[in-house]
PDB file of C-alpha atoms in Angstrom:
ATOM      1  CA  MET A   1      61.563 114.079 131.928  1.00 45.00           C
ATOM      2  CA  ASN A   2      63.886 117.419 133.974  1.00 47.00           C
ATOM      3  CA  SER A   3      66.983 116.373 134.447  1.00 44.00           C
ATOM      4  CA  MET A   4      68.940 116.359 137.417  1.00 47.00           C
ATOM      5  CA  PRO A   5      71.355 119.793 137.644  1.00 48.00           C
ATOM      6  CA  ALA A   6      75.048 119.868 137.277  1.00 46.00           C
ATOM      7  CA  ARG A   7      76.666 119.797 140.580  1.00 47.00           C
ATOM      8  CA  SER A   8      80.944 120.876 140.746  1.00 46.00           C
ATOM      9  CA  PRO A   9      83.096 118.198 141.647  1.00 48.00           C
ATOM     10  CA  SER A  10      83.524 117.452 145.234  1.00 47.00           C
ATOM     11  CA  PRO A  11      87.047 118.904 147.282  1.00 46.00           C
ATOM     12  CA  ARG A  12      87.498 115.236 148.168  1.00 47.00           C
ATOM     13  CA  SER A  13      86.727 113.410 144.485  1.00 48.00           C
ATOM     14  CA  PRO A  14      89.941 111.988 143.698  1.00 46.00           C
ATOM     15  CA  SER A  15      90.004 114.277 140.214  1.00 48.00           C
ATOM     16  CA  VAL A  16      90.780 117.154 142.320  1.00 45.00           C
ATOM     17  CA  LEU A  17      93.137 115.795 144.893  1.00 47.00           C
ATOM     18  CA  SER A  18      95.393 114.071 142.124  1.00 48.00           C
ATOM     19  CA  GLU A  19      95.357 117.743 140.401  1.00 50.00           C
ATOM     20  CA  ARG A  20      96.137 119.486 143.817  1.00 51.00           C
ATOM     21  CA  ARG A  21      98.883 116.459 144.233  1.00 50.00           C
ATOM     22  CA  THR A  22     100.486 117.335 141.265  1.00 48.00           C
ATOM     23  CA  LEU A  23     100.419 121.186 141.902  1.00 47.00           C
ATOM     24  CA  ARG A  24     101.601 120.415 145.259  1.00 49.00           C
ATOM     25  CA  ARG A  25     104.715 118.149 143.880  1.00 47.00           C
ATOM     26  CA  LEU A  26     104.851 121.262 141.045  1.00 44.00           C
ATOM     27  CA  SER A  27     105.157 123.650 143.416  1.00 48.00           C
ATOM     28  CA  GLY A  28     108.258 122.448 145.588  1.00 48.00           C
ATOM     29  CA  LEU A  29     110.176 124.052 142.773  1.00 45.00           C
ATOM     30  CA  SER A  30     109.509 127.543 143.897  1.00 46.00           C
ATOM     31  CA  SER A  31     110.793 129.707 146.821  1.00 44.00           C
ATOM     32  CA  PRO A  32     109.773 129.306 150.452  1.00 45.00           C
ATOM     33  CA  ILE A  33     107.377 131.814 150.748  1.00 43.00           C
ATOM     34  CA  ASP A  34     105.396 130.916 147.523  1.00 46.00           C
ATOM     35  CA  GLN A  35     105.303 127.212 149.453  1.00 46.00           C
ATOM     36  CA  GLN A  36     102.941 128.651 152.001  1.00 47.00           C
ATOM     37  CA  ALA A  37     100.264 129.240 149.566  1.00 45.00           C
ATOM     38  CA  SER A  38      97.538 127.181 148.947  1.00 48.00           C
ATOM     39  CA  PRO A  39      98.382 124.623 145.520  1.00 47.00           C
ATOM     40  CA  ASP A  40      94.605 125.682 144.070  1.00 51.00           C
ATOM     41  CA  SER A  41      96.636 129.383 144.085  1.00 50.00           C
ATOM     42  CA  VAL A  42      99.977 127.705 141.814  1.00 51.00           C
ATOM     43  CA  HIS A  43      98.948 129.140 138.124  1.00 62.00           C
ATOM     44  CA  PRO A  44     100.749 126.477 135.524  1.00 68.00           C
ATOM     45  CA  ALA A  45     102.582 129.421 133.995  1.00 70.00           C
ATOM     46  CA  ALA A  46     104.582 129.821 136.565  1.00 67.00           C
ATOM     47  CA  ILE A  47     105.453 125.792 137.316  1.00 65.00           C
ATOM     48  CA  THR A  48     106.003 126.403 133.134  1.00 67.00           C
ATOM     49  CA  GLU A  49     108.789 129.321 134.156  1.00 66.00           C
ATOM     50  CA  GLU A  50     110.522 127.015 136.656  1.00 62.00           C
ATOM     51  CA  ILE A  51     111.132 123.999 135.010  1.00 60.00           C
ATOM     52  CA  ASN A  52     112.441 126.621 132.040  1.00 59.00           C
ATOM     53  CA  GLU A  53     114.295 128.490 134.420  1.00 55.00           C
ATOM     54  CA  ILE A  54     116.223 125.087 135.396  1.00 49.00           C
ATOM     55  CA  LYS A  55     116.654 123.821 132.444  1.00 55.00           C
ATOM     56  CA  ARG A  56     120.118 123.403 131.605  1.00 55.00           C
ATOM     57  CA  TYR A  57     120.450 122.355 127.480  1.00 58.00           C
ATOM     58  CA  GLU A  58     118.490 125.121 125.131  1.00 58.00           C
ATOM     59  CA  ASP A  59     117.742 122.323 122.345  1.00 62.00           C
ATOM     60  CA  PHE A  60     117.133 118.484 123.366  1.00 62.00           C
ATOM     61  CA  THR A  61     116.460 116.848 120.289  1.00 74.00           C
ATOM     62  CA  THR A  62     117.079 114.168 117.948  1.00 73.00           C
ATOM     63  CA  ILE A  63     118.812 113.179 114.469  1.00 71.00           C
ATOM     64  CA  ASP A  64     116.777 110.880 111.723  1.00 67.00           C
ATOM     65  CA  TRP A  65     119.419 108.315 111.124  1.00 66.00           C
ATOM     66  CA  ILE A  66     117.321 106.400 108.474  1.00 70.00           C
ATOM     67  CA  GLN A  67     116.794 110.164 106.737  1.00 70.00           C
ATOM     68  CA  ASP A  68     120.570 110.965 107.321  1.00 68.00           C
ATOM     69  CA  SER A  69     121.971 107.214 105.735  1.00 71.00           C
ATOM     70  CA  VAL A  70     119.032 107.791 102.995  1.00 74.00           C
ATOM     71  CA  GLN A  71     120.971 111.090 102.018  1.00 73.00           C
ATOM     72  CA  GLU A  72     124.029 109.360 102.298  1.00 71.00           C
ATOM     73  CA  GLN A  73     123.399 107.298  99.268  1.00 72.00           C
ATOM     74  CA  ALA A  74     122.047 109.692  97.507  1.00 76.00           C
ATOM     75  CA  ARG A  75     125.270 111.370  97.885  1.00 73.00           C
ATOM     76  CA  ARG A  76     126.937 108.771  96.641  1.00 70.00           C
ATOM     77  CA  ARG A  77     124.927 107.778  93.470  1.00 73.00           C
ATOM     78  CA  ALA A  78     125.173 111.655  92.725  1.00 72.00           C
ATOM     79  CA  LYS A  79     128.814 111.755  92.780  1.00 68.00           C
ATOM     80  CA  ARG A  80     128.940 108.498  90.493  1.00 65.00           C
ATOM     81  CA  ARG A  81     126.824 109.977  88.216  1.00 67.00           C
ATOM     82  CA  ASP A  82     128.106 113.163  88.044  1.00 62.00           C
ATOM     83  CA  GLY A  83     131.902 111.579  87.070  1.00 57.00           C
ATOM     84  CA  THR A  84     130.447 110.024  84.598  1.00 55.00           C
ATOM     85  CA  GLY A  85     132.495 112.713  82.327  1.00 55.00           C
ATOM     86  CA  PHE A  86     135.754 111.852  83.706  1.00 53.00           C
ATOM     87  CA  TRP A  87     135.636 108.866  81.473  1.00 49.00           C
ATOM     88  CA  ASP A  88     138.576 108.755  79.043  1.00 47.00           C
ATOM     89  CA  HIS A  89     137.625 107.746  75.707  1.00 46.00           C
ATOM     90  CA  GLU A  90     139.060 104.228  75.898  1.00 50.00           C
ATOM     91  CA  GLY A  91     136.700 103.747  79.292  1.00 47.00           C
ATOM     92  CA  THR A  92     138.969 104.038  81.737  1.00 53.00           C
ATOM     93  CA  PHE A  93     138.826 106.142  84.952  1.00 56.00           C
ATOM     94  CA  GLY A  94     139.859 109.548  84.419  1.00 62.00           C
ATOM     95  CA  TRP A  95     142.758 110.865  86.769  1.00 66.00           C
ATOM     96  CA  ARG A  96     140.339 113.597  88.247  1.00 68.00           C
ATOM     97  CA  ARG A  97     137.542 111.027  88.607  1.00 67.00           C
ATOM     98  CA  LYS A  98     140.348 108.946  90.660  1.00 71.00           C
ATOM     99  CA  VAL A  99     141.778 111.356  92.839  1.00 74.00           C
ATOM    100  CA  ARG A 100     138.000 112.538  93.406  1.00 72.00           C
ATOM    101  CA  GLU A 101     136.493 109.108  94.471  1.00 72.00           C
ATOM    102  CA  SER A 102     140.353 108.904  96.589  1.00 75.00           C
ATOM    103  CA  TYR A 103     139.404 111.670  98.397  1.00 77.00           C
ATOM    104  CA  ASP A 104     136.400 110.938  99.240  1.00 74.00           C
ATOM    105  CA  ALA A 105     136.934 107.452 100.846  1.00 75.00           C
ATOM    106  CA  GLY A 106     139.657 108.477 102.522  1.00 80.00           C
ATOM    107  CA  GLN A 107     138.310 111.805 104.271  1.00 83.00           C
ATOM    108  CA  ALA A 108     137.513 110.001 107.306  1.00 83.00           C
ATOM    109  CA  TRP A 109     141.244 109.064 107.331  1.00 87.00           C
ATOM    110  CA  LEU A 110     141.902 112.851 106.789  1.00 89.00           C
ATOM    111  CA  VAL A 111     139.564 114.290 109.601  1.00 89.00           C
ATOM    112  CA  ILE A 112     140.957 111.903 112.049  1.00 88.00           C
ATOM    113  CA  THR A 113     144.485 112.300 111.351  1.00 91.00           C
ATOM    114  CA  ILE A 114     144.113 116.225 111.725  1.00 92.00           C
ATOM    115  CA  VAL A 115     141.622 115.757 114.970  1.00 90.00           C
ATOM    116  CA  GLY A 116     144.235 113.672 116.546  1.00 90.00           C
ATOM    117  CA  ALA A 117     147.291 115.960 115.931  1.00 92.00           C
ATOM    118  CA  VAL A 118     144.965 118.659 117.579  1.00 92.00           C
ATOM    119  CA  ILE A 119     143.732 116.551 120.614  1.00 91.00           C
ATOM    120  CA  GLY A 120     147.480 115.621 121.520  1.00 91.00           C
ATOM    121  CA  LEU A 121     148.389 119.544 121.010  1.00 92.00           C
ATOM    122  CA  ILE A 122     145.888 120.493 122.981  1.00 91.00           C
ATOM    123  CA  SER A 123     146.684 117.254 125.414  1.00 90.00           C
ATOM    124  CA  ALA A 124     150.254 118.702 125.704  1.00 90.00           C
ATOM    125  CA  PHE A 125     149.498 122.121 126.903  1.00 89.00           C
ATOM    126  CA  LEU A 126     147.098 121.541 129.318  1.00 90.00           C
ATOM    127  CA  ASN A 127     149.687 119.293 130.926  1.00 90.00           C
ATOM    128  CA  ILE A 128     152.681 122.738 130.528  1.00 91.00           C
ATOM    129  CA  ILE A 129     150.275 124.772 131.830  1.00 92.00           C
ATOM    130  CA  THR A 130     149.028 122.739 134.684  1.00 92.00           C
ATOM    131  CA  GLU A 131     152.776 122.488 136.016  1.00 92.00           C
ATOM    132  CA  TRP A 132     153.620 125.905 135.621  1.00 93.00           C
ATOM    133  CA  LEU A 133     150.238 126.899 137.333  1.00 93.00           C
ATOM    134  CA  SER A 134     150.851 124.966 140.696  1.00 91.00           C
ATOM    135  CA  ASP A 135     154.714 125.427 140.533  1.00 91.00           C
ATOM    136  CA  ILE A 136     153.704 128.830 140.000  1.00 92.00           C
ATOM    137  CA  LYS A 137     152.217 129.179 143.780  1.00 92.00           C
ATOM    138  CA  LEU A 138     155.129 128.655 145.338  1.00 90.00           C
ATOM    139  CA  GLY A 139     157.495 130.575 143.181  1.00 91.00           C
ATOM    140  CA  HIS A 140     159.259 131.292 140.182  1.00 89.00           C
ATOM    141  CA  CYS A 141     162.435 130.305 138.149  1.00 90.00           C
ATOM    142  CA  SER A 142     164.960 133.467 138.326  1.00 87.00           C
ATOM    143  CA  THR A 143     166.414 132.469 135.160  1.00 87.00           C
ATOM    144  CA  ALA A 144     163.254 132.023 133.135  1.00 87.00           C
ATOM    145  CA  PHE A 145     159.827 133.191 134.193  1.00 87.00           C
ATOM    146  CA  TYR A 146     157.948 130.291 132.368  1.00 88.00           C
ATOM    147  CA  LEU A 147     159.142 127.415 133.183  1.00 88.00           C
ATOM    148  CA  ASN A 148     158.159 125.162 136.719  1.00 87.00           C
ATOM    149  CA  GLU A 149     160.775 124.273 139.257  1.00 87.00           C
ATOM    150  CA  ASN A 150     160.996 120.766 137.255  1.00 87.00           C
ATOM    151  CA  PHE A 151     162.378 122.224 134.193  1.00 87.00           C
ATOM    152  CA  CYS A 152     164.648 124.902 136.213  1.00 88.00           C
ATOM    153  CA  CYS A 153     166.304 122.971 138.497  1.00 87.00           C
ATOM    154  CA  TRP A 154     166.310 120.055 135.401  1.00 85.00           C
ATOM    155  CA  GLY A 155     169.121 117.159 136.076  1.00 78.00           C
ATOM    156  CA  ALA A 156     169.097 119.148 139.957  1.00 79.00           C
ATOM    157  CA  GLU A 157     168.384 116.935 142.912  1.00 78.00           C
ATOM    158  CA  GLY A 158     166.332 118.490 146.044  1.00 75.00           C
ATOM    159  CA  GLY A 159     166.086 121.740 144.195  1.00 75.00           C
ATOM    160  CA  CYS A 160     168.294 124.463 142.750  1.00 85.00           C
ATOM    161  CA  SER A 161     169.321 128.119 143.458  1.00 85.00           C
ATOM    162  CA  GLU A 162     167.477 128.834 140.067  1.00 88.00           C
ATOM    163  CA  TRP A 163     164.290 128.196 141.657  1.00 88.00           C
ATOM    164  CA  LYS A 164     163.310 131.123 144.110  1.00 89.00           C
ATOM    165  CA  ASN A 165     160.383 131.307 146.724  1.00 89.00           C
ATOM    166  CA  TRP A 166     157.740 134.308 146.724  1.00 90.00           C
ATOM    167  CA  THR A 167     159.418 135.425 150.239  1.00 89.00           C
ATOM    168  CA  SER A 168     161.486 134.182 152.786  1.00 87.00           C
ATOM    169  CA  PHE A 169     158.607 134.409 155.370  1.00 90.00           C
ATOM    170  CA  TRP A 170     156.437 131.337 155.537  1.00 89.00           C
ATOM    171  CA  LEU A 171     153.347 132.831 156.274  1.00 91.00           C
ATOM    172  CA  ILE A 172     153.583 134.987 153.397  1.00 92.00           C
ATOM    173  CA  ASN A 173     154.089 132.049 151.289  1.00 91.00           C
ATOM    174  CA  TYR A 174     151.050 130.542 152.752  1.00 93.00           C
ATOM    175  CA  PHE A 175     149.081 133.301 151.846  1.00 94.00           C
ATOM    176  CA  LEU A 176     150.158 133.960 149.121  1.00 93.00           C
ATOM    177  CA  TYR A 177     149.235 129.598 148.379  1.00 93.00           C
ATOM    178  CA  THR A 178     146.070 130.432 149.249  1.00 94.00           C
ATOM    179  CA  PHE A 179     145.388 133.634 147.120  1.00 95.00           C
ATOM    180  CA  PHE A 180     146.321 131.943 144.127  1.00 94.00           C
ATOM    181  CA  ALA A 181     144.793 128.706 144.592  1.00 94.00           C
ATOM    182  CA  VAL A 182     141.893 131.189 144.706  1.00 95.00           C
ATOM    183  CA  LEU A 183     142.381 133.537 141.971  1.00 95.00           C
ATOM    184  CA  PHE A 184     142.894 130.025 139.812  1.00 95.00           C
ATOM    185  CA  ALA A 185     139.243 128.607 141.085  1.00 94.00           C
ATOM    186  CA  PHE A 186     138.065 132.449 140.144  1.00 96.00           C
ATOM    187  CA  ILE A 187     139.011 132.632 136.681  1.00 95.00           C
ATOM    188  CA  ALA A 188     138.117 129.424 135.872  1.00 94.00           C
ATOM    189  CA  ALA A 189     134.188 129.909 137.728  1.00 93.00           C
ATOM    190  CA  SER A 190     134.213 132.983 136.106  1.00 94.00           C
ATOM    191  CA  LEU A 191     135.112 131.694 132.329  1.00 94.00           C
ATOM    192  CA  VAL A 192     132.811 129.049 132.600  1.00 92.00           C
ATOM    193  CA  LYS A 193     129.772 130.959 133.904  1.00 91.00           C
ATOM    194  CA  SER A 194     129.810 134.286 131.090  1.00 91.00           C
ATOM    195  CA  PHE A 195     131.712 132.177 128.179  1.00 91.00           C
ATOM    196  CA  ALA A 196     130.816 128.399 127.988  1.00 89.00           C
ATOM    197  CA  PRO A 197     128.061 126.660 130.216  1.00 89.00           C
ATOM    198  CA  TYR A 198     128.519 123.590 129.046  1.00 88.00           C
ATOM    199  CA  ALA A 199     132.107 123.783 129.338  1.00 88.00           C
ATOM    200  CA  ALA A 200     131.166 122.483 133.035  1.00 87.00           C
ATOM    201  CA  GLY A 201     131.643 118.920 134.006  1.00 83.00           C
ATOM    202  CA  SER A 202     133.246 115.772 132.711  1.00 83.00           C
ATOM    203  CA  GLY A 203     130.886 115.388 129.836  1.00 84.00           C
ATOM    204  CA  ILE A 204     131.151 111.938 128.879  1.00 86.00           C
ATOM    205  CA  SER A 205     127.353 111.409 129.792  1.00 84.00           C
ATOM    206  CA  GLU A 206     126.106 114.409 127.416  1.00 86.00           C
ATOM    207  CA  ILE A 207     128.774 113.082 125.031  1.00 87.00           C
ATOM    208  CA  LYS A 208     127.015 109.456 125.741  1.00 86.00           C
ATOM    209  CA  CYS A 209     123.439 110.950 124.431  1.00 85.00           C
ATOM    210  CA  ILE A 210     125.136 112.926 121.982  1.00 86.00           C
ATOM    211  CA  ILE A 211     127.110 110.192 120.080  1.00 85.00           C
ATOM    212  CA  ALA A 212     123.463 107.688 120.933  1.00 82.00           C
ATOM    213  CA  GLY A 213     120.847 110.880 118.674  1.00 81.00           C
ATOM    214  CA  PHE A 214     120.489 113.010 120.546  1.00 84.00           C
ATOM    215  CA  VAL A 215     121.127 117.161 119.610  1.00 83.00           C
ATOM    216  CA  MET A 216     122.769 119.788 121.888  1.00 84.00           C
ATOM    217  CA  LYS A 217     123.210 122.509 120.561  1.00 83.00           C
ATOM    218  CA  GLY A 218     126.772 124.674 121.563  1.00 84.00           C
ATOM    219  CA  PHE A 219     127.327 121.512 124.182  1.00 88.00           C
ATOM    220  CA  LEU A 220     130.846 120.521 121.366  1.00 89.00           C
ATOM    221  CA  GLY A 221     131.011 124.189 120.495  1.00 89.00           C
ATOM    222  CA  ALA A 222     134.764 126.030 119.645  1.00 91.00           C
ATOM    223  CA  TRP A 223     133.536 128.260 122.232  1.00 92.00           C
ATOM    224  CA  THR A 224     133.392 125.079 124.355  1.00 92.00           C
ATOM    225  CA  LEU A 225     136.865 123.590 123.588  1.00 92.00           C
ATOM    226  CA  VAL A 226     138.264 127.414 123.959  1.00 93.00           C
ATOM    227  CA  ILE A 227     137.086 127.301 127.365  1.00 93.00           C
ATOM    228  CA  LYS A 228     137.727 124.404 128.386  1.00 92.00           C
ATOM    229  CA  SER A 229     141.312 124.276 127.674  1.00 91.00           C
ATOM    230  CA  ILE A 230     141.809 127.442 129.542  1.00 93.00           C
ATOM    231  CA  ALA A 231     139.784 127.118 132.230  1.00 93.00           C
ATOM    232  CA  LEU A 232     140.620 123.126 132.730  1.00 92.00           C
ATOM    233  CA  PRO A 233     144.466 123.585 133.965  1.00 92.00           C
ATOM    234  CA  LEU A 234     143.030 127.363 136.083  1.00 93.00           C
ATOM    235  CA  ALA A 235     140.682 124.439 138.404  1.00 93.00           C
ATOM    236  CA  ILE A 236     143.375 121.163 138.384  1.00 92.00           C
ATOM    237  CA  ALA A 237     146.450 123.691 139.506  1.00 92.00           C
ATOM    238  CA  SER A 238     143.879 125.522 141.804  1.00 92.00           C
ATOM    239  CA  GLY A 239     143.847 122.299 144.226  1.00 89.00           C
ATOM    240  CA  LEU A 240     140.080 121.352 143.645  1.00 87.00           C
ATOM    241  CA  SER A 241     139.228 118.299 142.994  1.00 83.00           C
ATOM    242  CA  VAL A 242     139.023 117.582 139.463  1.00 84.00           C
ATOM    243  CA  GLY A 243     140.633 115.581 137.560  1.00 81.00           C
ATOM    244  CA  LYS A 244     141.390 116.161 133.865  1.00 84.00           C
ATOM    245  CA  GLU A 245     140.494 112.452 132.281  1.00 81.00           C
ATOM    246  CA  GLY A 246     137.240 112.885 131.605  1.00 83.00           C
ATOM    247  CA  PRO A 247     137.156 116.909 130.254  1.00 88.00           C
ATOM    248  CA  SER A 248     139.938 115.521 128.120  1.00 89.00           C
ATOM    249  CA  VAL A 249     136.789 113.271 126.053  1.00 90.00           C
ATOM    250  CA  HIS A 250     134.813 116.568 126.228  1.00 91.00           C
ATOM    251  CA  PHE A 251     137.762 118.683 124.585  1.00 91.00           C
ATOM    252  CA  ALA A 252     138.203 116.086 122.318  1.00 92.00           C
ATOM    253  CA  VAL A 253     135.131 115.117 121.036  1.00 92.00           C
ATOM    254  CA  CYS A 254     134.854 119.168 120.711  1.00 93.00           C
ATOM    255  CA  ALA A 255     137.878 119.347 118.509  1.00 93.00           C
ATOM    256  CA  GLY A 256     136.459 116.320 116.664  1.00 91.00           C
ATOM    257  CA  ASN A 257     133.304 117.980 115.774  1.00 92.00           C
ATOM    258  CA  VAL A 258     134.338 121.539 115.055  1.00 92.00           C
ATOM    259  CA  ILE A 259     137.285 120.138 112.372  1.00 92.00           C
ATOM    260  CA  SER A 260     134.721 118.112 111.291  1.00 90.00           C
ATOM    261  CA  ARG A 261     131.975 120.871 110.148  1.00 88.00           C
ATOM    262  CA  PHE A 262     135.019 122.141 107.547  1.00 89.00           C
ATOM    263  CA  PHE A 263     134.329 119.129 104.895  1.00 86.00           C
ATOM    264  CA  GLY A 264     131.499 118.516 103.719  1.00 79.00           C
ATOM    265  CA  LYS A 265     130.618 114.638 103.503  1.00 81.00           C
ATOM    266  CA  TYR A 266     130.432 115.191 108.373  1.00 84.00           C
ATOM    267  CA  ARG A 267     128.607 119.133 107.779  1.00 83.00           C
ATOM    268  CA  ARG A 268     125.210 117.605 106.066  1.00 81.00           C
ATOM    269  CA  ASN A 269     125.546 114.627 107.747  1.00 82.00           C
ATOM    270  CA  ALA A 270     124.861 113.875 111.349  1.00 81.00           C
ATOM    271  CA  ALA A 271     124.971 110.697 111.885  1.00 80.00           C
ATOM    272  CA  LYS A 272     128.303 110.141 110.115  1.00 82.00           C
ATOM    273  CA  THR A 273     129.101 112.868 111.927  1.00 85.00           C
ATOM    274  CA  ARG A 274     128.461 110.483 114.674  1.00 84.00           C
ATOM    275  CA  GLU A 275     131.844 108.197 113.896  1.00 84.00           C
ATOM    276  CA  VAL A 276     133.942 110.828 113.773  1.00 87.00           C
ATOM    277  CA  LEU A 277     132.752 111.759 117.110  1.00 89.00           C
ATOM    278  CA  THR A 278     133.475 108.390 119.355  1.00 88.00           C
ATOM    279  CA  ALA A 279     136.812 107.887 117.072  1.00 88.00           C
ATOM    280  CA  THR A 280     137.822 111.219 119.181  1.00 90.00           C
ATOM    281  CA  ALA A 281     136.157 110.222 122.319  1.00 89.00           C
ATOM    282  CA  ALA A 282     138.894 107.496 121.852  1.00 89.00           C
ATOM    283  CA  ALA A 283     141.494 109.842 121.200  1.00 90.00           C
ATOM    284  CA  GLY A 284     140.630 111.714 124.573  1.00 89.00           C
ATOM    285  CA  VAL A 285     140.919 108.854 126.663  1.00 89.00           C
ATOM    286  CA  ALA A 286     144.215 107.519 124.778  1.00 89.00           C
ATOM    287  CA  VAL A 287     145.804 111.079 125.601  1.00 88.00           C
ATOM    288  CA  ALA A 288     144.836 110.898 129.370  1.00 85.00           C
ATOM    289  CA  PHE A 289     145.584 107.862 130.309  1.00 86.00           C
ATOM    290  CA  GLY A 290     148.481 107.571 127.821  1.00 85.00           C
ATOM    291  CA  SER A 291     146.716 104.030 126.768  1.00 85.00           C
ATOM    292  CA  PRO A 292     145.389 104.350 123.249  1.00 87.00           C
ATOM    293  CA  ILE A 293     144.545 101.042 123.108  1.00 89.00           C
ATOM    294  CA  GLY A 294     141.992 101.242 126.240  1.00 88.00           C
ATOM    295  CA  GLY A 295     141.100 104.550 124.458  1.00 86.00           C
ATOM    296  CA  VAL A 296     139.739 102.131 121.453  1.00 86.00           C
ATOM    297  CA  LEU A 297     138.474  99.439 124.026  1.00 87.00           C
ATOM    298  CA  PHE A 298     136.266 102.332 125.984  1.00 84.00           C
ATOM    299  CA  SER A 299     135.130 103.882 123.279  1.00 82.00           C
ATOM    300  CA  LEU A 300     133.577 100.660 121.779  1.00 81.00           C
ATOM    301  CA  GLU A 301     132.572  99.804 125.687  1.00 80.00           C
ATOM    302  CA  VAL A 302     130.282 103.084 125.707  1.00 77.00           C
ATOM    303  CA  PHE A 303     129.932 103.952 122.401  1.00 68.00           C
ATOM    304  CA  THR A 304     128.472 100.344 120.755  1.00 61.00           C
ATOM    305  CA  CYS A 305     125.020 101.769 120.033  1.00 59.00           C
ATOM    306  CA  LEU A 306     126.552 103.521 116.893  1.00 54.00           C
ATOM    307  CA  PHE A 307     128.847 100.525 115.846  1.00 54.00           C
ATOM    308  CA  GLU A 308     127.517  97.347 116.066  1.00 50.00           C
ATOM    309  CA  TYR A 309     126.325  97.290 113.441  1.00 49.00           C
ATOM    310  CA  LEU A 310     129.287  98.031 111.575  1.00 50.00           C
ATOM    311  CA  ILE A 311     130.584  95.280 113.105  1.00 45.00           C
ATOM    312  CA  PHE A 312     128.807  92.753 111.877  1.00 41.00           C
ATOM    313  CA  GLU A 313     128.321  94.162 108.469  1.00 43.00           C
ATOM    314  CA  LEU A 314     131.810  94.082 107.943  1.00 40.00           C
TER     315      LEU A 314
END
């Protein structure tokens, strides 16, 4: 019995129509010239290339919470096993083992203390530079160029003779004000685009994903911390519609991530690092709003995925 010859799919068949709809949706990423072409002519490699171009993050993987927990337990057992040589002859702990165990137990407090001091210094630097850049658009202090108007006329009401406008013509002052605003915005945008693209935006949404276990390489790096600390006062002083609250959380978490890398306990365990990042996020809110308790509540409310099990274990 002769078999029926195989027929090619009809142009109206459901499978062909579904494939064409998919290609038509993906081809929306193409330029207007490419959109005029037939959906059948769209090559899958071109679609993949276009999708890769609009991806913002180079890496988007997750950590293994169970593996990190097992590694932490193995590290503690190894420390206890290696510390058996520090026993005294009377059966009591040797002083060297006591010091090492105390350092290991208090390492989290040490890291948080250092990070808190660094975040406070960065926040003070940002406030001082932002106020100075905002006032430099209007004039300068004749006695000390590095002082803003408030410190230049300290104690005086309604201004002082030491603070000088750039010129005596209001029109020239207006153009100078505009020039400085555009210059500050241009420098901030250029720094972010050239050196640290991850410094753009507030970063709170990405930080929440990172603390939940996702890995975004470079988002909390040293370059992001440096560029964000420089570009943020420039952007605020330029008059752009931006604030320091969200970016304060970002640079605080960046500082916590960079400093924690100097300690082996956190450098080799991504899950333990998330604990430090959560605490530094609270510190960022505290320095932005001047409310430490509000920062703690914000951290527990937004990043509860990390501490909900630790609270029940207490």
